CSV table of C-alpha atoms and ligand atoms in Angstrom, one decimal:
chain,number,residue,atom,x,y,z
A,1,MET,CA,0.1,-0.1,0.0
A,2,GLU,CA,1.4,3.7,-1.0
A,3,LYS,CA,2.4,5.6,2.2
A,4,LYS,CA,-0.3,9.1,3.1
A,5,VAL,CA,0.9,12.3,1.8
A,6,SER,CA,1.3,14.5,4.3
A,7,ARG,CA,3.4,17.6,3.4
A,8,ILE,CA,3.8,18.6,0.0
A,9,GLY,CA,5.8,21.1,-2.1
A,10,VAL,CA,4.7,23.3,-5.1
A,11,LEU,CA,7.3,25.1,-7.4
A,12,THR,CA,6.8,26.7,-10.8
A,13,SER,CA,9.5,25.8,-13.7
A,14,GLY,CA,10.4,27.0,-17.1
A,15,GLY,CA,9.0,30.0,-19.0
A,16,ASP,CA,6.5,31.8,-16.5
A,17,SER,CA,2.5,32.0,-17.7
A,18,PRO,CA,-0.1,34.1,-16.2
A,19,GLY,CA,-2.3,32.1,-14.2
A,20,MET,CA,0.6,29.9,-12.2
A,21,ASN,CA,-0.1,32.1,-9.3
A,22,ALA,CA,-3.6,31.0,-9.4
A,23,ALA,CA,-2.4,27.4,-9.5
A,24,ILE,CA,-0.2,27.9,-6.6
A,25,ARG,CA,-3.2,29.5,-4.4
A,26,ALA,CA,-5.3,26.5,-5.3
A,27,VAL,CA,-2.6,23.8,-4.3
A,28,VAL,CA,-1.7,25.4,-1.2
A,29,ARG,CA,-5.1,26.0,-0.1
A,30,THR,CA,-6.5,22.6,-1.3
A,31,GLY,CA,-3.5,21.3,0.6
A,32,ILE,CA,-4.7,23.1,3.8
A,33,TYR,CA,-8.2,22.1,3.4
A,34,TYR,CA,-6.8,18.6,3.5
A,35,GLY,CA,-4.5,19.0,6.7
A,36,LEU,CA,-1.8,18.8,4.7
A,37,ASP,CA,1.5,21.1,5.3
A,38,VAL,CA,2.5,23.1,2.2
A,39,PHE,CA,5.6,24.2,1.3
A,40,GLY,CA,6.6,26.8,-1.7
A,41,VAL,CA,10.0,26.2,-3.7
A,42,MET,CA,11.4,28.9,-5.2
A,43,ARG,CA,12.8,29.3,-8.6
A,44,GLY,CA,12.1,25.8,-9.8
A,45,TYR,CA,14.0,22.7,-9.4
A,46,GLN,CA,17.0,25.1,-8.6
A,47,GLY,CA,15.5,26.2,-5.1
A,48,LEU,CA,15.2,22.4,-4.3
A,49,ILE,CA,18.9,22.2,-4.9
A,50,GLU,CA,19.6,25.3,-2.7
A,51,ASP,CA,17.3,24.3,-0.2
A,52,ASP,CA,15.1,27.4,-0.8
A,53,ILE,CA,11.8,25.9,0.6
A,54,HIS,CA,9.3,27.8,2.8
A,55,LYS,CA,6.2,26.6,4.7
A,56,LEU,CA,3.0,28.5,3.2
A,57,GLU,CA,-0.3,29.5,5.0
A,58,SER,CA,-3.6,30.4,3.5
A,59,ARG,CA,-2.7,34.4,3.9
A,60,SER,CA,0.3,33.4,1.8
A,61,VAL,CA,-1.0,33.1,-1.2
A,62,ALA,CA,-3.8,36.1,-0.8
A,63,ASN,CA,-4.3,38.7,-3.5
A,64,ILE,CA,-2.3,36.8,-6.2
A,65,ILE,CA,-5.2,35.0,-8.2
A,66,GLN,CA,-5.0,38.3,-10.6
A,67,ARG,CA,-1.8,38.6,-10.7
A,68,GLY,CA,0.6,37.5,-13.6
A,69,GLY,CA,4.0,36.3,-13.4
A,70,THR,CA,4.4,33.6,-10.3
A,71,ILE,CA,5.7,34.8,-6.4
A,72,LEU,CA,7.6,31.3,-6.2
A,73,LYS,CA,9.7,32.6,-8.9
A,74,THR,CA,10.9,30.7,-11.6
A,75,ALA,CA,14.1,29.2,-13.4
A,76,ARG,CA,15.2,26.3,-15.7
A,77,SER,CA,18.0,24.5,-13.8
A,78,LYS,CA,20.9,22.9,-15.7
A,79,MET,CA,21.8,21.2,-12.2
A,80,PHE,CA,18.5,19.3,-11.9
A,81,LEU,CA,19.4,17.9,-15.3
A,82,LYS,CA,22.2,16.0,-13.6
A,83,PRO,CA,21.6,12.7,-11.2
A,84,GLU,CA,23.8,14.5,-8.5
A,85,GLY,CA,21.6,17.3,-8.7
A,86,ARG,CA,18.5,15.5,-8.3
A,87,LYS,CA,20.2,13.7,-5.0
A,88,ILE,CA,20.5,17.2,-3.0
A,89,ALA,CA,17.2,18.1,-4.2
A,90,TYR,CA,16.0,14.8,-2.8
A,91,GLU,CA,18.0,15.0,0.4
A,92,ASN,CA,16.7,18.9,0.9
A,93,LEU,CA,13.0,17.3,0.5
A,94,LYS,CA,13.6,14.9,3.2
A,95,LYS,CA,15.0,17.1,5.8
A,96,HIS,CA,11.7,19.0,5.4
A,97,GLY,CA,9.8,16.2,5.5
A,98,ILE,CA,8.5,16.9,2.0
A,99,ASP,CA,6.7,13.5,0.6
A,100,GLY,CA,4.8,15.0,-2.6
A,101,LEU,CA,5.2,17.7,-5.3
A,102,VAL,CA,3.1,19.5,-7.5
A,103,ILE,CA,5.2,20.8,-10.5
A,104,ILE,CA,3.7,23.3,-12.6
A,105,GLY,CA,5.6,23.7,-15.7
A,106,GLY,CA,6.3,23.0,-19.6
A,107,ASP,CA,7.3,19.5,-21.0
A,108,GLY,CA,11.0,20.0,-20.1
A,109,SER,CA,9.8,20.5,-16.7
A,110,PHE,CA,7.8,17.2,-16.8
A,111,ARG,CA,10.8,15.3,-18.3
A,112,GLY,CA,12.7,16.5,-15.0
A,113,ALA,CA,9.9,14.9,-12.6
A,114,VAL,CA,10.0,11.6,-14.5
A,115,ALA,CA,13.5,11.4,-13.6
A,116,PHE,CA,13.5,12.7,-10.2
A,117,SER,CA,10.2,10.1,-9.5
A,118,LYS,CA,11.8,7.1,-11.3
A,119,GLU,CA,14.9,7.7,-8.7
A,120,PHE,CA,13.2,8.7,-5.5
A,121,ASP,CA,10.0,7.7,-3.4
A,122,ILE,CA,8.7,11.0,-3.7
A,123,PRO,CA,5.6,11.1,-6.1
A,124,CYS,CA,5.3,14.1,-8.2
A,125,ILE,CA,2.1,15.5,-10.2
A,126,GLY,CA,2.9,17.9,-13.2
A,127,LEU,CA,0.3,20.5,-14.2
A,128,ALA,CA,0.6,22.7,-17.7
A,129,GLY,CA,1.5,26.1,-17.2
A,130,THR,CA,3.1,27.7,-20.8
A,131,ILE,CA,1.5,29.8,-23.0
A,132,ASP,CA,2.4,27.7,-25.8
A,133,LYS,CA,-0.4,25.2,-25.6
A,134,ASP,CA,1.9,22.6,-26.9
A,135,ILE,CA,1.4,19.9,-24.4
A,136,MET,CA,-0.6,16.6,-25.4
A,137,GLY,CA,-3.8,15.5,-22.9
A,138,THR,CA,-5.1,18.7,-22.3
A,139,ASP,CA,-7.3,21.3,-24.1
A,140,PHE,CA,-6.0,24.1,-22.0
A,141,THR,CA,-3.0,25.3,-20.5
A,142,ILE,CA,-2.4,27.7,-17.9
A,143,GLY,CA,-1.3,31.1,-19.5
A,144,PHE,CA,-2.6,30.2,-22.9
A,145,ASP,CA,-5.7,32.2,-23.0
A,146,THR,CA,-4.1,35.5,-21.5
A,147,ALA,CA,-1.1,35.1,-23.9
A,148,VAL,CA,-3.4,34.6,-27.1
A,149,ASN,CA,-5.8,37.7,-25.8
A,150,THR,CA,-3.0,39.7,-25.2
A,151,ALA,CA,-1.9,39.3,-28.8
A,152,VAL,CA,-5.3,40.1,-30.4
A,153,GLU,CA,-5.3,43.3,-28.4
A,154,ALA,CA,-2.1,44.3,-29.7
A,155,ILE,CA,-2.9,43.0,-33.3
A,156,ASP,CA,-6.2,44.8,-33.1
A,157,LYS,CA,-4.3,48.4,-32.7
A,158,ILE,CA,-1.5,47.4,-35.1
A,159,ARG,CA,-4.1,47.1,-37.6
A,160,ASP,CA,-5.7,50.7,-36.9
A,161,THR,CA,-2.3,52.1,-37.8
A,162,ALA,CA,-2.0,49.5,-40.9
A,163,ASP,CA,-5.1,50.5,-41.9
A,164,ALA,CA,-4.4,54.3,-41.8
A,165,HIS,CA,-1.4,53.9,-43.8
A,166,ASP,CA,-2.6,51.1,-46.3
A,167,ARG,CA,0.5,48.8,-45.1
A,168,LEU,CA,1.3,45.5,-44.7
A,169,PHE,CA,2.3,44.3,-41.3
A,170,ILE,CA,4.1,41.0,-40.3
A,171,ILE,CA,3.9,40.3,-36.7
A,172,GLU,CA,5.6,37.7,-34.7
A,173,VAL,CA,4.1,36.1,-32.0
A,174,MET,CA,5.6,33.5,-29.4
A,175,GLY,CA,5.8,30.0,-30.0
A,176,ARG,CA,8.9,28.2,-30.0
A,177,ASP,CA,8.0,24.9,-31.6
A,178,ALA,CA,3.9,25.5,-31.6
A,179,GLY,CA,2.0,27.8,-33.6
A,180,TYR,CA,-1.7,28.3,-31.4
A,181,ILE,CA,-0.8,31.5,-30.5
A,182,ALA,CA,-0.5,32.5,-33.9
A,183,LEU,CA,-3.1,30.4,-35.4
A,184,HIS,CA,-5.7,31.7,-32.8
A,185,SER,CA,-4.7,35.6,-32.6
A,186,GLY,CA,-4.6,35.5,-36.2
A,187,ILE,CA,-8.0,34.1,-37.0
A,188,ALA,CA,-9.3,36.3,-34.0
A,189,THR,CA,-8.1,39.2,-35.8
A,190,GLY,CA,-8.6,38.7,-39.4
A,191,ALA,CA,-4.8,37.8,-40.7
A,192,GLU,CA,-4.4,37.3,-44.0
A,193,ASN,CA,-1.9,35.2,-43.8
A,194,ILE,CA,-0.5,32.8,-40.5
A,195,LEU,CA,2.7,31.1,-40.7
A,196,ILE,CA,3.0,28.3,-37.9
A,197,PRO,CA,5.9,25.2,-37.2
A,198,GLU,CA,3.1,22.7,-38.1
A,199,ARG,CA,3.0,23.6,-41.6
A,200,LYS,CA,5.5,24.2,-44.4
A,201,THR,CA,5.4,27.9,-45.2
A,202,ASN,CA,5.1,27.9,-49.0
A,203,ILE,CA,6.9,31.6,-49.2
A,204,GLU,CA,6.2,31.9,-53.2
A,205,ASP,CA,2.1,31.0,-52.4
A,206,LEU,CA,2.6,34.0,-49.9
A,207,LEU,CA,4.1,36.5,-52.6
A,208,SER,CA,1.5,35.8,-55.0
A,209,SER,CA,-1.2,36.1,-52.6
A,210,LEU,CA,0.1,39.3,-51.8
A,211,LEU,CA,0.6,40.3,-55.4
A,212,GLU,CA,-3.2,39.3,-56.0
A,213,LYS,CA,-4.5,41.6,-53.0
A,214,GLN,CA,-2.8,44.3,-54.6
A,215,LYS,CA,-3.9,44.1,-57.9
A,216,ARG,CA,-7.5,44.5,-56.3
A,217,GLN,CA,-6.4,47.5,-54.0
A,218,LYS,CA,-6.5,45.1,-50.8
A,219,LEU,CA,-3.7,47.3,-49.3
A,220,VAL,CA,-4.3,46.4,-46.0
A,221,ASN,CA,-2.7,42.9,-44.9
A,222,LEU,CA,-1.3,41.5,-41.8
A,223,ILE,CA,0.8,38.6,-41.3
A,224,VAL,CA,1.3,36.9,-38.1
A,225,VAL,CA,4.3,34.6,-37.9
A,226,ALA,CA,4.9,32.4,-34.5
A,227,GLU,CA,8.4,32.7,-33.7
A,228,GLY,CA,9.4,28.8,-34.5
A,229,ASP,CA,8.1,29.1,-38.0
A,230,GLU,CA,10.8,26.8,-40.0
A,231,PHE,CA,11.0,29.8,-42.7
A,232,GLY,CA,12.1,32.2,-39.8
A,233,GLY,CA,10.7,34.8,-37.9
A,234,ALA,CA,8.7,38.3,-39.0
A,235,ASP,CA,12.1,39.8,-39.9
A,236,GLU,CA,13.2,37.0,-42.0
A,237,VAL,CA,9.8,37.2,-44.0
A,238,ALA,CA,9.6,41.0,-44.1
A,239,LYS,CA,13.3,41.0,-45.6
A,240,LEU,CA,12.0,38.4,-48.4
A,241,VAL,CA,8.9,40.4,-49.0
A,242,LYS,CA,10.7,44.0,-49.2
A,243,GLU,CA,13.4,42.2,-51.7
A,244,ARG,CA,10.7,40.6,-54.3
A,245,MET,CA,8.0,43.0,-53.8
A,246,PRO,CA,9.5,46.7,-53.2
A,247,GLN,CA,6.7,48.8,-54.0
A,248,ILE,CA,4.8,47.4,-50.3
A,249,GLU,CA,4.8,49.3,-47.5
A,250,THR,CA,6.2,46.6,-45.1
A,251,ARG,CA,6.6,47.1,-41.3
A,252,VAL,CA,7.7,44.4,-38.5
A,253,CYS,CA,5.8,44.2,-35.0
A,254,ILE,CA,7.7,41.6,-32.6
A,255,LEU,CA,5.1,41.3,-29.7
A,256,GLY,CA,7.6,39.4,-27.5
A,257,HIS,CA,7.2,39.1,-24.0
A,258,ILE,CA,4.3,41.0,-23.5
A,259,GLN,CA,2.6,37.6,-24.0
A,260,ARG,CA,3.9,36.2,-21.0
A,261,GLY,CA,2.4,39.0,-18.5
A,262,GLY,CA,-0.4,40.6,-17.4
A,263,ALA,CA,-3.3,39.5,-15.2
A,264,PRO,CA,-4.6,35.9,-16.1
A,265,THR,CA,-8.1,35.9,-18.2
A,266,CYS,CA,-11.1,34.4,-16.4
A,267,LEU,CA,-10.2,31.1,-18.3
A,268,ASP,CA,-6.8,30.7,-17.2
A,269,ARG,CA,-8.0,31.4,-13.8
A,270,LEU,CA,-10.5,28.8,-13.8
A,271,THR,CA,-8.3,26.2,-15.6
A,272,ALA,CA,-5.5,26.8,-12.8
A,273,SER,CA,-8.1,26.6,-10.1
A,274,ARG,CA,-9.2,23.1,-11.3
A,275,MET,CA,-6.2,21.9,-12.0
A,276,GLY,CA,-4.2,22.8,-8.8
A,277,TYR,CA,-7.2,21.3,-6.8
A,278,HIS,CA,-7.1,18.2,-8.8
A,279,ALA,CA,-3.7,18.1,-8.3
A,280,VAL,CA,-3.8,18.0,-4.3
A,281,GLU,CA,-6.7,15.2,-4.7
A,282,CYS,CA,-4.2,13.0,-6.8
A,283,LEU,CA,-1.8,13.1,-4.1
A,284,ILE,CA,-4.0,12.4,-1.4
A,285,ASN,CA,-5.9,9.4,-3.4
A,286,GLY,CA,-2.7,8.2,-4.4
A,287,ARG,CA,-2.7,8.8,-7.9
A,288,HIS,CA,1.0,9.2,-8.4
A,289,ASN,CA,3.1,10.6,-10.8
A,290,VAL,CA,0.7,11.7,-13.1
A,291,PHE,CA,-0.1,14.9,-15.5
A,292,VAL,CA,-3.4,16.4,-15.0
A,293,GLY,CA,-4.9,18.0,-17.7
A,294,ILE,CA,-8.7,19.0,-19.0
A,295,LEU,CA,-10.1,17.0,-21.9
A,296,ASN,CA,-13.8,17.7,-23.1
A,297,ASN,CA,-14.2,19.5,-20.1
A,298,LYS,CA,-13.0,16.3,-17.7
A,299,MET,CA,-10.0,16.0,-15.6
A,300,ASN,CA,-7.6,14.0,-17.5
A,301,TYR,CA,-4.6,11.9,-15.8
A,302,VAL,CA,-1.7,11.2,-17.8
A,303,PRO,CA,1.4,9.2,-16.9
A,304,LEU,CA,4.0,11.8,-16.5
A,305,GLU,CA,6.4,9.8,-18.6
A,306,ASN,CA,3.9,9.3,-21.4
A,307,VAL,CA,3.6,13.2,-21.5
A,308,GLY,CA,5.4,15.2,-24.1
A,309,LYS,CA,5.0,18.1,-26.7
A,310,ARG,CA,1.9,18.5,-28.9
A,311,LYS,CA,3.0,18.3,-32.5
A,312,GLY,CA,1.4,18.9,-35.7
A,313,THR,CA,-1.9,18.8,-34.4
A,314,VAL,CA,-3.3,21.7,-36.0
A,315,SER,CA,-6.3,20.6,-38.2
A,316,ASP,CA,-7.1,21.2,-42.4
A,317,GLU,CA,-10.2,22.4,-41.4
A,318,TRP,CA,-8.6,25.6,-38.9
A,319,MET,CA,-6.1,26.6,-41.9
A,320,LYS,CA,-9.2,26.3,-44.8
A,321,ILE,CA,-11.1,28.7,-42.2
A,322,VAL,CA,-7.9,31.1,-42.7
A,323,LYS,CA,-7.9,30.9,-46.0
A,324,ILE,CA,-11.1,31.4,-47.0
A,325,LEU,CA,-11.9,34.2,-44.4
A,326,ALA,CA,-8.7,35.8,-45.1
A,327,SER,CA,-9.7,36.8,-49.0
B,401,F6P,O1,7.3,29.9,-22.3
B,401,F6P,C1,7.3,29.7,-23.8
B,401,F6P,C2,8.3,30.5,-24.3
B,401,F6P,O2,7.4,31.6,-24.1
B,401,F6P,C3,8.2,30.5,-25.9
B,401,F6P,O3,7.1,30.9,-26.9
B,401,F6P,C4,9.6,31.0,-26.4
B,401,F6P,O4,10.2,30.9,-27.1
B,401,F6P,C5,10.0,31.1,-24.9
B,401,F6P,O5,9.1,30.6,-24.1
B,401,F6P,C6,10.8,32.1,-24.4
B,401,F6P,O6,11.5,32.0,-23.0
B,401,F6P,P1,12.6,32.5,-22.7
B,401,F6P,O7,12.7,33.9,-23.4
B,401,F6P,O8,12.3,32.5,-21.0
B,401,F6P,O9,13.9,31.9,-22.8
C-alpha cells in the first residue's frame, strides 16, 4: 500500500505563464483544507537544490489570483538535469519531510519530474503552465488564453495603424515549437496569412497571394508569424517581401514577452484553480506521477512519462478557415 502524503511542495518551472499564481493558490488552499502542510519552492528545481523551501499558509497566497508572473519565481535549472543535482534536491525534500510535489511548468519540467520520480520515492504531479499550449493530454494550458488575448489586443491596434497607412504588417508572436498563439490570434484578428511551425511555409504562395491582393487594391494586410516557423521569424519574412515586392510598404512588429505577462483571464484562473485542486486530490488519493489535464471539460490524468510536446495537430479545417476568411 502506498504511504499517505502529509507534507507537499509546490514549484513553478520553465517559462512563466499568467495563471501560475492562481494554480499555486489552489494547491496551497486545497492542501491546507485536507490537513496537509504545504511548502513553496523558490525558482523551480533550482530552489530544491539550494534548499530555498518555505512553509506557506493560507494567507501567503492571498491577493495573487489576479497577478501574472509567479510568486515562487521560476528558472530552468541545469543542475537538476544531472543525477547529482537531483540527489541533493531529494535530500532537501527529506529534510523538510516533504513527501509529494506539484510541478507547474512545460514539457521540459515534466521530463525532470519523470527522472526524479523514477529515482526517488517522492510522487510528482504535473500541471501544464505554458503560454504555448504545446502539451498533449489537455485542451488548455495555464496562460495560453491570456497570452492569446494579449496578442489579439495588440494586433487589433496594429490593424488601426496599418489601415491608416495602407501597409502590410508582419507580426511575430511567441511559440518556439507551436503555432497555437499565431493561429488563434491570427484568425481572431482577421489576419490575411498565418505562418506556423506545424505547416510548411510556402513563401512563393505567400508572395503571389500578396500580389493578387494588391491587384484588387486590398492594401492592408496582416501576416502573423509564430517565432518557431521554419522559414524564420517576422524579420526573415519581411526581408524577403521587401526584396521581392519593394512597392509594398512593410513594417514588422515583434510582440515578444508582453505575451507572458499581465493579469490572467477568467479562463486561465479557472483552469489553474481546477488543476491545482485536482493535483492535491491526486496526491491524497494515491494517483501518483501523473499529469493533470482537462479534455472535453473533464479531468484527464496521464502518466507523467507519457506526456510530451503536442506536435503537428493543427487541423486542415482551421487552415481552410484562415484561407477563406482572409480573402
Ligand atoms: O514559455 C514559452 C515561451 O514563451 C516560448 O514561446 C518562447 O520561445 C520562450 O518561452 C522564450 O523563453 P525565454 O525568453 O524565457 O527564454
